[in-house]
PDB file of C-alpha atoms in Angstrom:
ATOM      1  CA  MET A 205     -53.940 -10.634  58.695  1.00  0.00           C
ATOM      2  CA  MET A 206     -51.060  -9.978  56.318  1.00  0.00           C
ATOM      3  CA  ARG A 207     -49.424  -6.557  56.071  1.00  0.00           C
ATOM      4  CA  VAL A 208     -49.219  -4.964  52.602  1.00  0.00           C
ATOM      5  CA  LEU A 209     -46.498  -2.539  51.516  1.00  0.00           C
ATOM      6  CA  PHE A 210     -47.726   0.767  50.065  1.00  0.00           C
ATOM      7  CA  ILE A 211     -45.707   3.585  48.465  1.00  0.00           C
ATOM      8  CA  CYS A 212     -46.705   7.258  48.537  1.00  0.00           C
ATOM      9  CA  LEU A 213     -46.386   8.682  45.019  1.00  0.00           C
ATOM     10  CA  ASP A 214     -46.030  12.216  46.351  1.00  0.00           C
ATOM     11  CA  CYS A 215     -43.120  11.791  48.762  1.00  0.00           C
ATOM     12  CA  GLY A 216     -41.903   8.202  48.194  1.00  0.00           C
ATOM     13  CA  ASN A 217     -42.656   7.116  51.761  1.00  0.00           C
ATOM     14  CA  PRO A 218     -43.036   3.314  52.074  1.00  0.00           C
ATOM     15  CA  PHE A 219     -45.484   2.121  54.732  1.00  0.00           C
ATOM     16  CA  PHE A 220     -47.332  -1.046  55.706  1.00  0.00           C
ATOM     17  CA  GLU A 221     -51.093  -1.428  56.170  1.00  0.00           C
ATOM     18  CA  ARG A 222     -53.120  -4.393  57.371  1.00  0.00           C
ATOM     19  CA  ASN A 223     -56.275  -3.659  55.337  1.00  0.00           C
ATOM     20  CA  PRO A 224     -55.275  -3.258  51.678  1.00  0.00           C
ATOM     21  CA  GLU A 225     -58.855  -2.540  50.569  1.00  0.00           C
ATOM     22  CA  ALA A 226     -59.305   0.579  52.722  1.00  0.00           C
ATOM     23  CA  THR A 227     -58.508   4.103  51.570  1.00  0.00           C
ATOM     24  CA  HIS A 228     -55.033   5.029  52.771  1.00  0.00           C
ATOM     25  CA  ARG A 229     -53.147   8.255  53.373  1.00  0.00           C
ATOM     26  CA  CYS A 230     -49.413   8.717  53.706  1.00  0.00           C
ATOM     27  CA  GLY A 231     -48.374   9.266  57.310  1.00  0.00           C
ATOM     28  CA  THR A 232     -45.575  11.609  56.235  1.00  0.00           C
ATOM     29  CA  CYS A 233     -47.239  14.050  53.817  1.00  0.00           C
ATOM     30  CA  GLY A 234     -50.949  13.178  54.188  1.00  0.00           C
ATOM     31  CA  SER A 235     -51.380  12.460  50.477  1.00  0.00           C
ATOM     32  CA  SER A 236     -53.977   9.980  49.266  1.00  0.00           C
ATOM     33  CA  ALA A 237     -51.851   9.270  46.168  1.00  0.00           C
ATOM     34  CA  VAL A 238     -50.680   5.885  47.422  1.00  0.00           C
ATOM     35  CA  VAL A 239     -50.414   2.567  45.598  1.00  0.00           C
ATOM     36  CA  LYS A 240     -49.579  -0.995  46.551  1.00  0.00           C
ATOM     37  CA  HIS A 241     -45.923  -1.819  45.934  1.00  0.00           C
ATOM     38  CA  ASP A 242     -46.823  -4.851  43.754  1.00  0.00           C
ATOM     39  CA  GLU A 243     -49.095  -2.720  41.563  1.00  0.00           C
ATOM     40  CA  LEU A 244     -46.431  -0.047  41.229  1.00  0.00           C
ATOM     41  CA  ARG A 245     -43.899  -2.619  40.048  1.00  0.00           C
ATOM     42  CA  SER A 246     -46.169  -4.260  37.484  1.00  0.00           C
ATOM     43  CA  GLY A 247     -47.377  -0.911  36.161  1.00  0.00           C
ATOM     44  CA  ALA A 248     -43.900   0.568  35.947  1.00  0.00           C
ATOM     45  CA  LEU A 249     -42.534  -2.483  34.173  1.00  0.00           C
ATOM     46  CA  ALA A 250     -45.255  -2.129  31.565  1.00  0.00           C
ATOM     47  CA  LEU A 251     -44.328   1.524  31.024  1.00  0.00           C
ATOM     48  CA  LYS A 252     -40.590   0.969  30.622  1.00  0.00           C
ATOM     49  CA  PRO A 253     -40.356   0.288  26.844  1.00  0.00           C
ATOM     50  CA  ALA A 254     -42.412   3.344  25.887  1.00  0.00           C
ATOM     51  CA  ALA A 255     -40.513   5.608  28.270  1.00  0.00           C
ATOM     52  CA  TYR A 256     -37.196   4.340  26.909  1.00  0.00           C
ATOM     53  CA  LEU A 257     -38.264   5.024  23.317  1.00  0.00           C
ATOM     54  CA  TRP A 258     -39.272   8.569  24.214  1.00  0.00           C
ATOM     55  CA  LEU A 259     -35.919   9.083  25.928  1.00  0.00           C
ATOM     56  CA  LEU A 260     -34.073   7.986  22.779  1.00  0.00           C
ATOM     57  CA  HIS A 261     -36.255  10.247  20.667  1.00  0.00           C
ATOM     58  CA  ASP A 262     -35.506  13.262  22.872  1.00  0.00           C
ATOM     59  CA  GLU A 263     -31.766  12.689  23.282  1.00  0.00           C
ATOM     60  CA  HIS A 264     -30.776  11.442  19.837  1.00  0.00           C
ATOM     61  CA  SER A 265     -33.418  12.927  17.515  1.00  0.00           C
ATOM     62  CA  ILE A 266     -34.333   9.530  16.109  1.00  0.00           C
ATOM     63  CA  PRO A 267     -37.747   9.220  14.429  1.00  0.00           C
ATOM     64  CA  PRO A 268     -40.671   9.333  16.841  1.00  0.00           C
ATOM     65  CA  PRO A 269     -41.532   6.055  18.532  1.00  0.00           C
ATOM     66  CA  PRO A 270     -44.546   3.996  17.499  1.00  0.00           C
ATOM     67  CA  PRO A 271     -47.808   4.606  19.350  1.00  0.00           C
ATOM     68  CA  PRO A 272     -47.797   3.232  22.913  1.00  0.00           C
ATOM     69  CA  TRP A 273     -50.421   0.590  22.108  1.00  0.00           C
ATOM     70  CA  GLU A 274     -47.957  -0.986  19.660  1.00  0.00           C
ATOM     71  CA  VAL A 275     -45.080  -0.954  22.154  1.00  0.00           C
ATOM     72  CA  ILE A 276     -46.597  -2.041  25.441  1.00  0.00           C
ATOM     73  CA  SER A 277     -49.530  -3.917  26.824  1.00  0.00           C
ATOM     74  CA  PHE A 278     -50.809  -2.262  29.942  1.00  0.00           C
ATOM     75  CA  PRO A 279     -51.538  -4.435  32.970  1.00  0.00           C
ATOM     76  CA  LYS A 280     -55.041  -4.571  34.421  1.00  0.00           C
ATOM     77  CA  ASN A 281     -54.070  -2.046  37.076  1.00  0.00           C
ATOM     78  CA  ALA A 282     -52.775   0.607  34.642  1.00  0.00           C
ATOM     79  CA  ALA A 283     -55.914   2.733  34.933  1.00  0.00           C
ATOM     80  CA  ALA A 284     -55.603   2.688  38.713  1.00  0.00           C
ATOM     81  CA  LEU A 285     -51.936   3.703  38.534  1.00  0.00           C
ATOM     82  CA  PHE A 286     -52.673   6.655  36.290  1.00  0.00           C
ATOM     83  CA  SER A 287     -55.581   7.784  38.467  1.00  0.00           C
ATOM     84  CA  VAL A 288     -53.331   7.656  41.534  1.00  0.00           C
ATOM     85  CA  MET A 289     -50.671   9.692  39.713  1.00  0.00           C
ATOM     86  CA  GLY A 290     -53.400  12.172  38.821  1.00  0.00           C
ATOM     87  CA  LYS A 291     -54.055  12.778  42.525  1.00  0.00           C
ATOM     88  CA  ALA A 292     -50.664  14.441  42.905  1.00  0.00           C
ATOM     89  CA  ARG A 293     -51.458  18.097  43.522  1.00  0.00           C
ATOM     90  CA  THR A 294     -48.472  19.832  41.937  1.00  0.00           C
ATOM     91  CA  PRO A 295     -46.268  19.274  38.878  1.00  0.00           C
ATOM     92  CA  GLU A 296     -43.343  18.606  41.221  1.00  0.00           C
ATOM     93  CA  ARG A 297     -45.245  15.799  42.939  1.00  0.00           C
ATOM     94  CA  ARG A 298     -46.408  14.314  39.625  1.00  0.00           C
ATOM     95  CA  GLN A 299     -42.781  14.443  38.521  1.00  0.00           C
ATOM     96  CA  ARG A 300     -41.707  12.635  41.701  1.00  0.00           C
ATOM     97  CA  ALA A 301     -44.418   9.991  41.186  1.00  0.00           C
ATOM     98  CA  ALA A 302     -43.241   9.379  37.617  1.00  0.00           C
ATOM     99  CA  GLU A 303     -39.649   9.208  38.844  1.00  0.00           C
ATOM    100  CA  LEU A 304     -40.567   6.558  41.438  1.00  0.00           C
ATOM    101  CA  MET A 305     -42.373   4.468  38.814  1.00  0.00           C
ATOM    102  CA  LEU A 306     -39.367   4.580  36.498  1.00  0.00           C
ATOM    103  CA  ILE A 307     -36.967   3.656  39.311  1.00  0.00           C
ATOM    104  CA  GLU A 308     -39.210   0.688  40.155  1.00  0.00           C
ATOM    105  CA  ALA A 309     -39.047  -0.282  36.474  1.00  0.00           C
ATOM    106  CA  GLY A 310     -35.274  -0.565  36.689  1.00  0.00           C
ATOM    107  CA  PHE A 311     -34.042   2.795  35.428  1.00  0.00           C
ATOM    108  CA  PRO A 312     -31.056   4.322  37.263  1.00  0.00           C
ATOM    109  CA  GLU A 313     -32.122   7.176  39.560  1.00  0.00           C
ATOM    110  CA  GLU A 314     -30.481   9.915  37.473  1.00  0.00           C
ATOM    111  CA  LYS A 315     -32.040   8.661  34.235  1.00  0.00           C
ATOM    112  CA  ALA A 316     -35.454   8.312  35.911  1.00  0.00           C
ATOM    113  CA  ARG A 317     -35.169  11.862  37.251  1.00  0.00           C
ATOM    114  CA  GLY A 318     -34.382  13.179  33.770  1.00  0.00           C
ATOM    115  CA  LEU A 319     -37.265  11.286  32.202  1.00  0.00           C
ATOM    116  CA  ALA A 320     -39.691  12.480  34.852  1.00  0.00           C
ATOM    117  CA  LYS A 321     -38.600  16.093  34.334  1.00  0.00           C
ATOM    118  CA  GLY A 322     -39.334  15.669  30.640  1.00  0.00           C
ATOM    119  CA  MET A 323     -42.785  14.266  31.378  1.00  0.00           C
ATOM    120  CA  TYR A 324     -43.739  17.103  33.762  1.00  0.00           C
ATOM    121  CA  PRO A 325     -41.604  20.183  32.958  1.00  0.00           C
TER     122      PRO A 325
END
């Protein structure tokens, strides 16, 4: 059976599991807010344009961006990604989960950290 890479959205711990359909917990922090690496990448890539527009709006006071449904098309797994992010128990962990998604989408770590702080102050 093939091993699947998972990422913990609370602490960022990557780990492999043989049964991708089972419920998983992070071995480091015990969180159930885990997602398959492939799903994280596809979801984060879909979020990138909207996040970038909000960043420009905040930093340069340009007019507000268009509604998200006009900017991005969410992948089929978007609902699952948001529900997993919702499992994070504290604002700091939600912030870290958002930061990880933005890093996976290609943002530099410092920029992703700043965006995530803006999403969950």
